[in-house]
């Protein structure tokens, strides 16, 4: 079968990939569509260290092909969206409703694939850039069949992360002000999360002025090409500021632009060794700097919720899919993503 494999030096679309059958508590999914996220690109450029060779992709949707023993919540033929969260479901963090903090879901890459007799790693417990993948049952969420699979694919990372950061981590409330730095796939979902939460002022910042129209479509009330004008719009600062780019100087700006009792949420991914600075004295006004893993999500609950919000016309998905690419055109999709020409490109099988 076809898949996108990174060997540490180059990325190749191969056609001799093999995936094993699902074991107990696992599901085999035929992938229909997968979003190309910057986290995939970050593996390629070394920003996110990961063992190789690896099948990339972590934002996918498809159709259940087979289930292992003990799996009852999905069956062959079901349409599903996949999460990357292979949490155990039984530890103290899972029991507290914090599956993103489950240690079983972090840093334990499996090898369900082989290619030419060698084992190949699975990225983010998912590997959606393959015609088929095997995941834990907890990662598979059934969705209504009237949701287009290219749109449904984006729920599993961009929507869970961006909307989840607003609703689950920052807990934005009605009437509050939100600053969003960076309007790529994650930033747009932060914007629409803020709109859904009832934020009164949503200020989007992106160096590319061409992104204004789509930012406003998703819910931005204002658009700037730098943070210099934020204080003109929010004289006392923002209640919440989300950094969605992954640059330490922008993290500092997000912190500096907070109002009293404001929260800066770090979503962008800088290099692993990057350090950011801030004025300690400014924090005594009850300001907070929040990390956020995967939107602090509970995927079985949240994916189902976002699917219904989409069906109700309140959550935008189709508008996120800027362009679809056959998997063979991965290099074109990668180039478009790196150049910022698409909000989200989607690979199709």
GROMACS .gro file of N, CA, C and O in nm, residues 252-320:
model
  276
  252UNK      N    1   0.674   3.641   2.367
  252UNK     CA    2   0.696   3.758   2.453
  252UNK      C    3   0.591   3.866   2.424
  252UNK      O    4   0.536   3.928   2.516
  253UNK      N    5   0.562   3.889   2.297
  253UNK     CA    6   0.463   3.990   2.263
  253UNK      C    7   0.324   3.951   2.316
  253UNK      O    8   0.248   4.037   2.363
  254UNK      N    9   0.290   3.823   2.307
  254UNK     CA   10   0.161   3.778   2.360
  254UNK      C   11   0.150   3.807   2.508
  254UNK      O   12   0.046   3.854   2.558
  255UNK      N   13   0.258   3.783   2.582
  255UNK     CA   14   0.258   3.810   2.727
  255UNK      C   15   0.247   3.960   2.754
  255UNK      O   16   0.170   4.004   2.840
  256UNK      N   17   0.325   4.039   2.680
  256UNK     CA   18   0.328   4.184   2.703
  256UNK      C   19   0.194   4.250   2.671
  256UNK      O   20   0.165   4.359   2.722
  257UNK      N   21   0.113   4.187   2.587
  257UNK     CA   22  -0.013   4.248   2.545
  257UNK      C   23  -0.133   4.202   2.626
  257UNK      O   24  -0.248   4.229   2.590
  258UNK      N   25  -0.108   4.137   2.739
  258UNK     CA   26  -0.217   4.093   2.825
  258UNK      C   27  -0.269   4.205   2.914
  258UNK      O   28  -0.192   4.290   2.960
  259UNK      N   29  -0.397   4.201   2.940
  259UNK     CA   30  -0.457   4.286   3.041
  259UNK      C   31  -0.433   4.223   3.178
  259UNK      O   32  -0.381   4.111   3.189
  260UNK      N   33  -0.470   4.294   3.284
  260UNK     CA   34  -0.462   4.236   3.417
  260UNK      C   35  -0.543   4.106   3.421
  260UNK      O   36  -0.651   4.097   3.362
  261UNK      N   37  -0.490   4.008   3.488
  261UNK     CA   38  -0.555   3.877   3.499
  261UNK      C   39  -0.561   3.805   3.364
  261UNK      O   40  -0.638   3.711   3.346
  262UNK      N   41  -0.481   3.851   3.267
  262UNK     CA   42  -0.485   3.789   3.135
  262UNK      C   43  -0.407   3.659   3.130
  262UNK      O   44  -0.324   3.629   3.216
  263UNK      N   45  -0.434   3.583   3.024
  263UNK     CA   46  -0.369   3.454   3.003
  263UNK      C   47  -0.304   3.451   2.866
  263UNK      O   48  -0.369   3.483   2.765
  264UNK      N   49  -0.177   3.409   2.861
  264UNK     CA   50  -0.110   3.384   2.734
  264UNK      C   51  -0.100   3.233   2.715
  264UNK      O   52  -0.046   3.163   2.802
  265UNK      N   53  -0.152   3.183   2.604
  265UNK     CA   54  -0.153   3.040   2.577
  265UNK      C   55  -0.056   3.011   2.464
  265UNK      O   56  -0.067   3.068   2.355
  266UNK      N   57   0.041   2.923   2.490
  266UNK     CA   58   0.145   2.891   2.393
  266UNK      C   59   0.103   2.767   2.314
  266UNK      O   60   0.094   2.657   2.369
  267UNK      N   61   0.076   2.787   2.184
  267UNK     CA   62   0.037   2.676   2.097
  267UNK      C   63   0.138   2.648   1.988
  267UNK      O   64   0.151   2.534   1.943
  268UNK      N   65   0.210   2.751   1.940
  268UNK     CA   66   0.312   2.729   1.838
  268UNK      C   67   0.426   2.645   1.893
  268UNK      O   68   0.448   2.638   2.014
  269UNK      N   69   0.499   2.579   1.803
  269UNK     CA   70   0.606   2.486   1.844
  269UNK      C   71   0.741   2.539   1.796
  269UNK      O   72   0.779   2.518   1.680
  270UNK      N   73   0.817   2.607   1.884
  270UNK     CA   74   0.953   2.647   1.848
  270UNK      C   75   1.047   2.528   1.863
  270UNK      O   76   1.005   2.420   1.908
  271UNK      N   77   1.174   2.541   1.824
  271UNK     CA   78   1.270   2.431   1.845
  271UNK      C   79   1.270   2.386   1.991
  271UNK      O   80   1.245   2.465   2.082
  272UNK      N   81   1.300   2.258   2.013
  272UNK     CA   82   1.288   2.199   2.147
  272UNK      C   83   1.374   2.270   2.250
  272UNK      O   84   1.341   2.273   2.369
  273UNK      N   85   1.485   2.329   2.208
  273UNK     CA   86   1.575   2.395   2.303
  273UNK      C   87   1.548   2.545   2.319
  273UNK      O   88   1.620   2.614   2.392
  274UNK      N   89   1.445   2.596   2.254
  274UNK     CA   90   1.417   2.740   2.257
  274UNK      C   91   1.376   2.786   2.396
  274UNK      O   92   1.306   2.714   2.469
  275UNK      N   93   1.422   2.906   2.433
  275UNK     CA   94   1.385   2.966   2.560
  275UNK      C   95   1.320   3.102   2.534
  275UNK      O   96   1.366   3.177   2.448
  276UNK      N   97   1.216   3.133   2.611
  276UNK     CA   98   1.148   3.261   2.598
  276UNK      C   99   1.165   3.340   2.727
  276UNK      O  100   1.185   3.282   2.835
  277UNK      N  101   1.154   3.473   2.718
  277UNK     CA  102   1.171   3.557   2.836
  277UNK      C  103   1.048   3.646   2.854
  277UNK      O  104   0.972   3.668   2.761
  278UNK      N  105   1.032   3.696   2.977
  278UNK     CA  106   0.924   3.789   3.006
  278UNK      C  107   0.963   3.870   3.129
  278UNK      O  108   1.054   3.833   3.204
  279UNK      N  109   0.894   3.980   3.149
  279UNK     CA  110   0.916   4.063   3.267
  279UNK      C  111   0.845   4.001   3.386
  279UNK      O  112   0.721   3.992   3.388
  280UNK      N  113   0.921   3.958   3.484
  280UNK     CA  114   0.861   3.894   3.601
  280UNK      C  115   0.766   3.991   3.671
  280UNK      O  116   0.659   3.951   3.718
  281UNK      N  117   0.803   4.118   3.677
  281UNK     CA  118   0.720   4.215   3.749
  281UNK      C  119   0.579   4.225   3.691
  281UNK      O  120   0.483   4.254   3.763
  282UNK      N  121   0.566   4.199   3.560
  282UNK     CA  122   0.434   4.209   3.498
  282UNK      C  123   0.340   4.098   3.543
  282UNK      O  124   0.218   4.111   3.534
  283UNK      N  125   0.395   3.990   3.594
  283UNK     CA  126   0.313   3.875   3.629
  283UNK      C  127   0.238   3.895   3.761
  283UNK      O  128   0.143   3.822   3.790
  284UNK      N  129   0.279   3.995   3.840
  284UNK     CA  130   0.214   4.015   3.968
  284UNK      C  131   0.075   4.076   3.955
  284UNK      O  132   0.005   4.095   4.056
  285UNK      N  133   0.034   4.104   3.831
  285UNK     CA  134  -0.103   4.149   3.807
  285UNK      C  135  -0.192   4.030   3.770
  285UNK      O  136  -0.284   4.040   3.691
  286UNK      N  137  -0.160   3.917   3.829
  286UNK     CA  138  -0.237   3.793   3.813
  286UNK      C  139  -0.239   3.742   3.669
  286UNK      O  140  -0.336   3.679   3.625
  287UNK      N  141  -0.133   3.769   3.595
  287UNK     CA  142  -0.124   3.716   3.459
  287UNK      C  143  -0.073   3.572   3.464
  287UNK      O  144  -0.007   3.532   3.560
  288UNK      N  145  -0.104   3.497   3.357
  288UNK     CA  146  -0.065   3.357   3.351
  288UNK      C  147  -0.007   3.324   3.215
  288UNK      O  148  -0.051   3.378   3.113
  289UNK      N  149   0.089   3.232   3.213
  289UNK     CA  150   0.141   3.175   3.089
  289UNK      C  151   0.104   3.028   3.090
  289UNK      O  152   0.145   2.954   3.180
  290UNK      N  153   0.025   2.985   2.993
  290UNK     CA  154  -0.026   2.849   2.991
  290UNK      C  155   0.031   2.770   2.874
  290UNK      O  156   0.025   2.814   2.759
  291UNK      N  157   0.086   2.654   2.904
  291UNK     CA  158   0.113   2.558   2.798
  291UNK      C  159  -0.016   2.487   2.765
  291UNK      O  160  -0.113   2.490   2.842
  292UNK      N  161  -0.020   2.423   2.650
  292UNK     CA  162  -0.143   2.353   2.611
  292UNK      C  163  -0.108   2.239   2.517
  292UNK      O  164  -0.057   2.262   2.408
  293UNK      N  165  -0.132   2.118   2.560
  293UNK     CA  166  -0.107   2.002   2.476
  293UNK      C  167  -0.238   1.957   2.412
  293UNK      O  168  -0.333   1.921   2.481
  294UNK      N  169  -0.242   1.964   2.281
  294UNK     CA  170  -0.352   1.905   2.205
  294UNK      C  171  -0.487   1.960   2.248
  294UNK      O  172  -0.588   1.890   2.253
  295UNK      N  173  -0.490   2.091   2.281
  295UNK     CA  174  -0.615   2.154   2.319
  295UNK      C  175  -0.675   2.105   2.448
  295UNK      O  176  -0.795   2.122   2.472
  296UNK      N  177  -0.590   2.042   2.535
  296UNK     CA  178  -0.641   1.984   2.660
  296UNK      C  179  -0.767   1.902   2.633
  296UNK      O  180  -0.865   1.906   2.708
  297UNK      N  181  -0.763   1.827   2.524
  297UNK     CA  182  -0.884   1.764   2.471
  297UNK      C  183  -0.918   1.632   2.539
  297UNK      O  184  -0.833   1.563   2.595
  298UNK      N  185  -1.044   1.598   2.530
  298UNK     CA  186  -1.096   1.465   2.560
  298UNK      C  187  -1.162   1.418   2.431
  298UNK      O  188  -1.282   1.442   2.407
  299UNK      N  189  -1.086   1.353   2.343
  299UNK     CA  190  -1.130   1.334   2.204
  299UNK      C  191  -1.263   1.263   2.186
  299UNK      O  192  -1.341   1.300   2.098
  300UNK      N  193  -1.292   1.162   2.267
  300UNK     CA  194  -1.419   1.092   2.249
  300UNK      C  195  -1.537   1.187   2.271
  300UNK      O  196  -1.640   1.176   2.205
  301UNK      N  197  -1.521   1.281   2.361
  301UNK     CA  198  -1.625   1.381   2.384
  301UNK      C  199  -1.616   1.493   2.282
  301UNK      O  200  -1.716   1.534   2.221
  302UNK      N  201  -1.494   1.547   2.262
  302UNK     CA  202  -1.479   1.670   2.184
  302UNK      C  203  -1.500   1.649   2.035
  302UNK      O  204  -1.562   1.734   1.969
  303UNK      N  205  -1.449   1.540   1.979
  303UNK     CA  206  -1.467   1.518   1.835
  303UNK      C  207  -1.616   1.506   1.802
  303UNK      O  208  -1.665   1.562   1.704
  304UNK      N  209  -1.688   1.433   1.886
  304UNK     CA  210  -1.833   1.420   1.864
  304UNK      C  211  -1.902   1.556   1.875
  304UNK      O  212  -1.992   1.588   1.795
  305UNK      N  213  -1.860   1.638   1.971
  305UNK     CA  214  -1.918   1.771   1.986
  305UNK      C  215  -1.889   1.857   1.864
  305UNK      O  216  -1.981   1.923   1.810
  306UNK      N  217  -1.765   1.858   1.817
  306UNK     CA  218  -1.729   1.943   1.705
  306UNK      C  219  -1.798   1.897   1.577
  306UNK      O  220  -1.834   1.980   1.492
  307UNK      N  221  -1.819   1.767   1.564
  307UNK     CA  222  -1.893   1.716   1.448
  307UNK      C  223  -2.036   1.771   1.448
  307UNK      O  224  -2.088   1.811   1.343
  308UNK      N  225  -2.098   1.775   1.564
  308UNK     CA  226  -2.235   1.827   1.572
  308UNK      C  227  -2.239   1.978   1.555
  308UNK      O  228  -2.333   2.032   1.495
  309UNK      N  229  -2.139   2.049   1.604
  309UNK     CA  230  -2.133   2.194   1.581
  309UNK      C  231  -2.117   2.223   1.432
  309UNK      O  232  -2.174   2.320   1.381
  310UNK      N  233  -2.041   2.139   1.362
  310UNK     CA  234  -2.028   2.154   1.217
  310UNK      C  235  -2.163   2.133   1.149
  310UNK      O  236  -2.204   2.211   1.062
  311UNK      N  237  -2.232   2.029   1.188
  311UNK     CA  238  -2.361   1.999   1.125
  311UNK      C  239  -2.464   2.109   1.154
  311UNK      O  240  -2.556   2.132   1.074
  312UNK      N  241  -2.445   2.179   1.267
  312UNK     CA  242  -2.536   2.289   1.302
  312UNK      C  243  -2.495   2.421   1.237
  312UNK      O  244  -2.562   2.522   1.256
  313UNK      N  245  -2.384   2.420   1.163
  313UNK     CA  246  -2.338   2.540   1.095
  313UNK      C  247  -2.261   2.636   1.183
  313UNK      O  248  -2.232   2.749   1.143
  314UNK      N  249  -2.221   2.592   1.302
  314UNK     CA  250  -2.151   2.681   1.395
  314UNK      C  251  -2.000   2.663   1.391
  314UNK      O  252  -1.927   2.750   1.435
  315UNK      N  253  -1.951   2.550   1.342
  315UNK     CA  254  -1.808   2.524   1.332
  315UNK      C  255  -1.773   2.507   1.185
  315UNK      O  256  -1.837   2.427   1.115
  316UNK      N  257  -1.675   2.581   1.139
  316UNK     CA  258  -1.635   2.575   0.998
  316UNK      C  259  -1.529   2.467   0.979
  316UNK      O  260  -1.428   2.466   1.048
  317UNK      N  261  -1.554   2.377   0.884
  317UNK     CA  262  -1.456   2.275   0.847
  317UNK      C  263  -1.422   2.283   0.699
  317UNK      O  264  -1.305   2.284   0.661
  318UNK      N  265  -1.525   2.285   0.615
  318UNK     CA  266  -1.502   2.286   0.471
  318UNK      C  267  -1.414   2.404   0.431
  318UNK      O  268  -1.330   2.392   0.341
  319UNK      N  269  -1.432   2.517   0.500
  319UNK     CA  270  -1.356   2.637   0.467
  319UNK      C  271  -1.209   2.626   0.504
  319UNK      O  272  -1.125   2.703   0.456
  320UNK      N  273  -1.174   2.530   0.591
  320UNK     CA  274  -1.035   2.508   0.627
  320UNK      C  275  -0.957   2.436   0.517
  320UNK      O  276  -0.836   2.450   0.506
   0.00000   0.00000   0.00000
